[in-house]
Backbone as CSV, one residue per row, in Angstrom:
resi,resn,N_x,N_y,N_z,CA_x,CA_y,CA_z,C_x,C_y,C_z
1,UNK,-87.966,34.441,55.318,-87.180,35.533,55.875,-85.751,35.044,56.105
2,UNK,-84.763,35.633,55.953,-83.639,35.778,55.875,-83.089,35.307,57.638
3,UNK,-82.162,34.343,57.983,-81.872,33.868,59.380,-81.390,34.917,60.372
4,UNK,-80.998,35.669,59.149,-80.106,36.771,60.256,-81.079,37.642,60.933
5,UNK,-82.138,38.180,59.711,-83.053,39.323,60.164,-83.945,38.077,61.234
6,UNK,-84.397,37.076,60.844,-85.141,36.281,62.286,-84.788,36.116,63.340
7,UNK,-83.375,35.983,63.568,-82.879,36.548,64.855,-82.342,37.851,65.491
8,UNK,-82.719,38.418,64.276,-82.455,40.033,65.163,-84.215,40.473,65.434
9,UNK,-84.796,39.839,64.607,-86.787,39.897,64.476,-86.878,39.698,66.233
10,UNK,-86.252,38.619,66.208,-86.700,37.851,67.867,-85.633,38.399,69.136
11,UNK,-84.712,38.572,68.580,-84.058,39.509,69.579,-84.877,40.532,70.569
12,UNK,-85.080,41.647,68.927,-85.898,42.711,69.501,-87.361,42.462,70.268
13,UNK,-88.290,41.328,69.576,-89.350,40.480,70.459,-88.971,40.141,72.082
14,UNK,-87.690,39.556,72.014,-87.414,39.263,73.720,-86.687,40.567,74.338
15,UNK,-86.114,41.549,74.081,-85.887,43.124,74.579,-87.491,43.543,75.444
16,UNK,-88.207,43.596,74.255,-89.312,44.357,74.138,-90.199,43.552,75.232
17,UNK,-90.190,42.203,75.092,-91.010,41.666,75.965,-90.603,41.483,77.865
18,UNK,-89.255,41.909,77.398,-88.622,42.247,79.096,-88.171,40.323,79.242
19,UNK,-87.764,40.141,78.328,-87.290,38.754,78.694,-85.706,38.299,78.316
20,UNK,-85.152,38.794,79.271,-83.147,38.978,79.050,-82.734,37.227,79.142
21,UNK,-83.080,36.408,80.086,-82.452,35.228,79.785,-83.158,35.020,78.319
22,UNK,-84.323,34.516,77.809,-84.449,34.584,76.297,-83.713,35.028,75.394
23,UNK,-83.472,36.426,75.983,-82.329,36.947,74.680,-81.099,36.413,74.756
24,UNK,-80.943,35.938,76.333,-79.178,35.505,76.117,-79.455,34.062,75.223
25,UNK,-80.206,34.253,75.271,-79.942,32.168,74.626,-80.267,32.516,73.275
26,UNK,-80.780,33.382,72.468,-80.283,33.097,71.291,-78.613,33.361,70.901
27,UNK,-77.806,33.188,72.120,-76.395,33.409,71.885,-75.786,31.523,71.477
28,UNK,-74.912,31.786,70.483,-74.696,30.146,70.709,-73.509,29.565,72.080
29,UNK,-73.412,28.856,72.427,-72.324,28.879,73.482,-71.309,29.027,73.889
30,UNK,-70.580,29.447,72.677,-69.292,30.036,72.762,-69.520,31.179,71.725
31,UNK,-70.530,32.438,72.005,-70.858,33.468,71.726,-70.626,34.198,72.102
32,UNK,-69.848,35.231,71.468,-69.650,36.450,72.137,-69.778,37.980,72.213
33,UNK,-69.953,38.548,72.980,-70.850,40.073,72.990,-69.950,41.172,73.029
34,UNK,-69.157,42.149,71.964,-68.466,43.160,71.908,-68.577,44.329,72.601
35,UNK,-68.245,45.161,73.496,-68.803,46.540,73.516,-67.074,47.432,72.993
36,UNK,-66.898,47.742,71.759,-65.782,48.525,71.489,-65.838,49.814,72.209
37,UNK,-66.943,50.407,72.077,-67.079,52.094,73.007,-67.086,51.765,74.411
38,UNK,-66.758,50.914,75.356,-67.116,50.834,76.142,-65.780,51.530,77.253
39,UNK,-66.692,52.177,78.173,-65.396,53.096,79.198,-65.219,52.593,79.772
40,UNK,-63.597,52.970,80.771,-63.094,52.136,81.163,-63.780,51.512,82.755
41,UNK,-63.435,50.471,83.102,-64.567,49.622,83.876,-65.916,49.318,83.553
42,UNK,-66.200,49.028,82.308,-67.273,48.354,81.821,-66.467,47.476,80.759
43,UNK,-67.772,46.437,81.031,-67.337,45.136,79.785,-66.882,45.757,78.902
44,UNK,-65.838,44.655,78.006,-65.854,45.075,76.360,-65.576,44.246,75.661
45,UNK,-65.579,42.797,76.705,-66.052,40.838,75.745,-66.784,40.661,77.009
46,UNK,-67.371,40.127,76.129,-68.235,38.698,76.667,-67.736,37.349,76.250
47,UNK,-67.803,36.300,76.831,-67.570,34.767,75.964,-68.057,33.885,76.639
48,UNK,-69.182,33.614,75.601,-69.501,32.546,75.922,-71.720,33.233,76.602
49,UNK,-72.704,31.912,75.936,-73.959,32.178,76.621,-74.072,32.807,77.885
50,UNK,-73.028,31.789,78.867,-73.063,32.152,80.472,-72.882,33.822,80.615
51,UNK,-72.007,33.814,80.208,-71.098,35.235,80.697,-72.774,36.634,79.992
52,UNK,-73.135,36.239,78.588,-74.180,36.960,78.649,-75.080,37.371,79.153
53,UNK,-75.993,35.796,80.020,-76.874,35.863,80.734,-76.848,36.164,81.985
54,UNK,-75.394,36.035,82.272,-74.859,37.063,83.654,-74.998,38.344,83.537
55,UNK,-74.296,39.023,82.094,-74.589,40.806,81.767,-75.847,41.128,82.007
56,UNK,-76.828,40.418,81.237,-78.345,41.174,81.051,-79.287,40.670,81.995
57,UNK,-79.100,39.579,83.207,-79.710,39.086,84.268,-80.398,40.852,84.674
58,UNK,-79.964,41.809,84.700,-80.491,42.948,86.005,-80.910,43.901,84.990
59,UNK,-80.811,43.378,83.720,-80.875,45.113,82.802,-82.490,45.439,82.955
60,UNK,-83.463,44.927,83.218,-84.571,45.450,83.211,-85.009,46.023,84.514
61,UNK,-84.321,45.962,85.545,-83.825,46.832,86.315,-83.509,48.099,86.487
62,UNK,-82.910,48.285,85.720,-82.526,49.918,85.422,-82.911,50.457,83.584
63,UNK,-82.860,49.564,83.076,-83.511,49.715,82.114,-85.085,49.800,80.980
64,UNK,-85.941,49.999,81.044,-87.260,49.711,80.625,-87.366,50.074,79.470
65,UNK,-87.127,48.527,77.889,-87.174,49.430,76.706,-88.700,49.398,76.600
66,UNK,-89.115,50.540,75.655,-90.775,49.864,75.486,-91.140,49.969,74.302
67,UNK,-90.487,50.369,73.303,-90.702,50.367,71.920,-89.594,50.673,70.657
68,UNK,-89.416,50.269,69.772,-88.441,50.825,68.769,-88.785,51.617,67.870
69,UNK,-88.071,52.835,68.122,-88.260,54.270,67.660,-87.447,54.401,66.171
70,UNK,-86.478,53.664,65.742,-86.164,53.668,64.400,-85.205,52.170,64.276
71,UNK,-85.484,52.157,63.093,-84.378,50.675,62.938,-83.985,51.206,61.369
72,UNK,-82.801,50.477,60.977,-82.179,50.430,59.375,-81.794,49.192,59.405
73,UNK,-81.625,47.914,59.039,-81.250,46.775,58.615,-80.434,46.478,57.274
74,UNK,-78.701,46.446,57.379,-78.100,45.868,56.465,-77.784,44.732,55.996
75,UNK,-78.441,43.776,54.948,-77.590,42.606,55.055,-76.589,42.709,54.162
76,UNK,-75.501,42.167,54.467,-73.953,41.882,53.890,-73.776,41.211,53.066
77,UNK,-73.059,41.023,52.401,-72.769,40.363,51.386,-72.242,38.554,51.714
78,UNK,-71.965,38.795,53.541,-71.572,37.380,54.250,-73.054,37.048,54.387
79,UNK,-73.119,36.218,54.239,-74.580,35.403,54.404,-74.936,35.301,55.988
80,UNK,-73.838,35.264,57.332,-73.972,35.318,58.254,-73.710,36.685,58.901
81,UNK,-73.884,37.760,58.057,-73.280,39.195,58.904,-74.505,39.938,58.817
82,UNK,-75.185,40.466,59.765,-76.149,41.780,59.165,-75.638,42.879,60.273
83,UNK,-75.502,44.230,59.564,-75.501,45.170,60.185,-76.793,45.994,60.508
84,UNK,-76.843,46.324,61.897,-78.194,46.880,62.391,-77.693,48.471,62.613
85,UNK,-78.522,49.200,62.310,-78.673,50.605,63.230,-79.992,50.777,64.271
86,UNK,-79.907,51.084,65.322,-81.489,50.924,65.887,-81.670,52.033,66.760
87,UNK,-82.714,52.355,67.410,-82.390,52.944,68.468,-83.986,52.334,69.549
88,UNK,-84.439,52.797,70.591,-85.291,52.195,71.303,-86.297,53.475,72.210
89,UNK,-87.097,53.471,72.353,-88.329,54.357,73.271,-87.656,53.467,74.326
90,UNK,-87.095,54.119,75.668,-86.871,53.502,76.898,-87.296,54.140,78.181
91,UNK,-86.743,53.727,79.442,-87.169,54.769,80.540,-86.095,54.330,81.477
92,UNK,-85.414,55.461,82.134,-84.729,54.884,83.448,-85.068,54.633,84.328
93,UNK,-85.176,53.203,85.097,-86.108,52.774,85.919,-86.113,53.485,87.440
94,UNK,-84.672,53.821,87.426,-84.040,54.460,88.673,-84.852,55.987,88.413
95,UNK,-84.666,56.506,87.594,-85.144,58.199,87.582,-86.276,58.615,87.420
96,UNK,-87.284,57.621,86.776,-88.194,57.216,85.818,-87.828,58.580,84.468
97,UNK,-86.886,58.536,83.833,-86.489,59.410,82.902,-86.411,58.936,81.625
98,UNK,-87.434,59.539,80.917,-87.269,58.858,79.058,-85.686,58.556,78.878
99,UNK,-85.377,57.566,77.856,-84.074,57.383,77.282,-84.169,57.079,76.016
100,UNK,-83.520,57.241,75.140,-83.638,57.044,73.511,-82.146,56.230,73.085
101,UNK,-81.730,55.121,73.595,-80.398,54.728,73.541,-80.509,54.402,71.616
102,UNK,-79.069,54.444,71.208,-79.302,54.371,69.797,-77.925,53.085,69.980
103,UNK,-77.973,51.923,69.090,-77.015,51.162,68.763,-76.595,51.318,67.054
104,UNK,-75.630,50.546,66.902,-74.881,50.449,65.634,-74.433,48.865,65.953
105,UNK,-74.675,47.678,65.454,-74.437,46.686,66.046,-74.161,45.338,64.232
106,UNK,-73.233,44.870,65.032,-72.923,44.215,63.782,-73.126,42.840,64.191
107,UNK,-73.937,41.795,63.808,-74.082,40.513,64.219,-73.911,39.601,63.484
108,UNK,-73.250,38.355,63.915,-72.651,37.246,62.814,-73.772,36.243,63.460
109,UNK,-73.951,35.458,62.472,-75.129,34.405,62.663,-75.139,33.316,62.238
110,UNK,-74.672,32.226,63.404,-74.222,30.710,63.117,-75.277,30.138,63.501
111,UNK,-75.934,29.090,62.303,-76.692,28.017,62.988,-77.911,28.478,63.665
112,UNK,-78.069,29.849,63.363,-79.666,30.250,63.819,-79.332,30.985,65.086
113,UNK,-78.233,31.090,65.413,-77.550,31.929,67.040,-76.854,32.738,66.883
114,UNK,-76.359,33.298,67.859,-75.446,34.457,67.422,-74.344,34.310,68.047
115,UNK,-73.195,34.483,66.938,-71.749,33.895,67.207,-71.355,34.950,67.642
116,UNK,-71.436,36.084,67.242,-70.426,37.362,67.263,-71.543,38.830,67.723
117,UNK,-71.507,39.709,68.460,-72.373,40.477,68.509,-71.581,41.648,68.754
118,UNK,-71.414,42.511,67.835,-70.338,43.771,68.414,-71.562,44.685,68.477
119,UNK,-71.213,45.885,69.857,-72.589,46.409,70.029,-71.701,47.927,69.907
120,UNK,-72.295,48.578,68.918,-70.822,50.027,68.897,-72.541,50.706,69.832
121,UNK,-72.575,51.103,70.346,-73.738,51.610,71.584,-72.698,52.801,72.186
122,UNK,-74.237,53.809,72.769,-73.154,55.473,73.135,-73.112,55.047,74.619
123,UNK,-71.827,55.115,75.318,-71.463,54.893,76.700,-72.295,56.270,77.640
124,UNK,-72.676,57.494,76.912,-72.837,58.323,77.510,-74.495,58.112,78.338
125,UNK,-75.092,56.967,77.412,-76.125,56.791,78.597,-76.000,56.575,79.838
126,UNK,-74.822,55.667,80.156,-74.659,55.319,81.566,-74.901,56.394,82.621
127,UNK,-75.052,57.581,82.119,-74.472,58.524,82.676,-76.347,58.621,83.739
128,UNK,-77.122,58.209,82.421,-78.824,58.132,83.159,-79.330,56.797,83.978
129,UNK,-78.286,55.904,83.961,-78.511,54.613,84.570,-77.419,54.216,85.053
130,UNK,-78.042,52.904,86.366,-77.167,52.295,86.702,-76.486,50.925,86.150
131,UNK,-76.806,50.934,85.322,-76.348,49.395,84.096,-75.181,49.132,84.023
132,UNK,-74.445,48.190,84.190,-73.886,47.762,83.900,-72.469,48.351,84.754
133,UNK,-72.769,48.866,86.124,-71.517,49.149,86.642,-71.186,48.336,87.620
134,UNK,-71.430,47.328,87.855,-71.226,45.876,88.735,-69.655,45.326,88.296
135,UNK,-68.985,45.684,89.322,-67.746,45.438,89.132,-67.070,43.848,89.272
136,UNK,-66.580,43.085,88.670,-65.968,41.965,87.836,-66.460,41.559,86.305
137,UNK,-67.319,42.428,85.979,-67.927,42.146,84.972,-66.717,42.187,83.400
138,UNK,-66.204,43.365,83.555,-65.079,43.380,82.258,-64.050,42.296,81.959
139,UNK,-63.737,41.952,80.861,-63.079,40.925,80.410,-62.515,41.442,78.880
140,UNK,-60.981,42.155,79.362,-59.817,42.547,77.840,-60.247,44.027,78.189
């Protein structure tokens, strides 16, 4: 199997299994996590493992994914780029309210980790959770 799809394979394995420090560490250490859609007062870098495993420390908290409801997998013509489309069966932990978050996510893949992670993700979920509104978190 292809390195890129094995770490997006295991990504989605540690999502699914509710295990967020796991997922931050397949970041390499000076890895970093994009959110371009992101509104204003929410992240939109990350840099670096730390700073990840700080973001997703609480997401299962307000977040509960429990299954993946569609995926598309591009690989690129860069040997380290695959583009993902995905989306996820979730629940808001706060509302207990289904959620269907959908990503568009482009990941670069050094050395079996992930160098680069741009997450184009719809901000309008926030609107069903409390994720990610912990203020010092944004960086640019």
């Amino acid at each position: 199997m292809d390195d890129r799809v094995k770490v997006f394979e295991r990504a989605k394995e540690l999502l699914l299994g509710h295990d967020m420090m796991g997922f931050a560490d397949l970041w390499a250490v000076d890895g970093t996590i994009e959110f371009p859609f992101a509104p204003p007062g929410r992240p939109r870098l990350l840099e670096g493992r730390e700073a990840v495993r700080e973001y997703v420390r609480d997401y299962t908290d307000h977040i509960d994914l429990r299954a993946v409801a569609h995926e598309v997998v591009h690989l690129t013509e860069d040997p380290g780029v695959l583009i993902v489309e995905f989306s996820m069966d979730a629940v808001a932990v706060g509302t207990g309210r289904p959620l269907r978050p959908g990503y568009v996510a482009v990941i670069t893949v050094r050395d079996g980790e992930i160098a680069s992670y741009r997450d184009y993700w719809n901000p309008l979920m926030l609107d069903e959770t409390s994720f990610g509104s912990e203020e010092g978190r944004t960086h640019g």
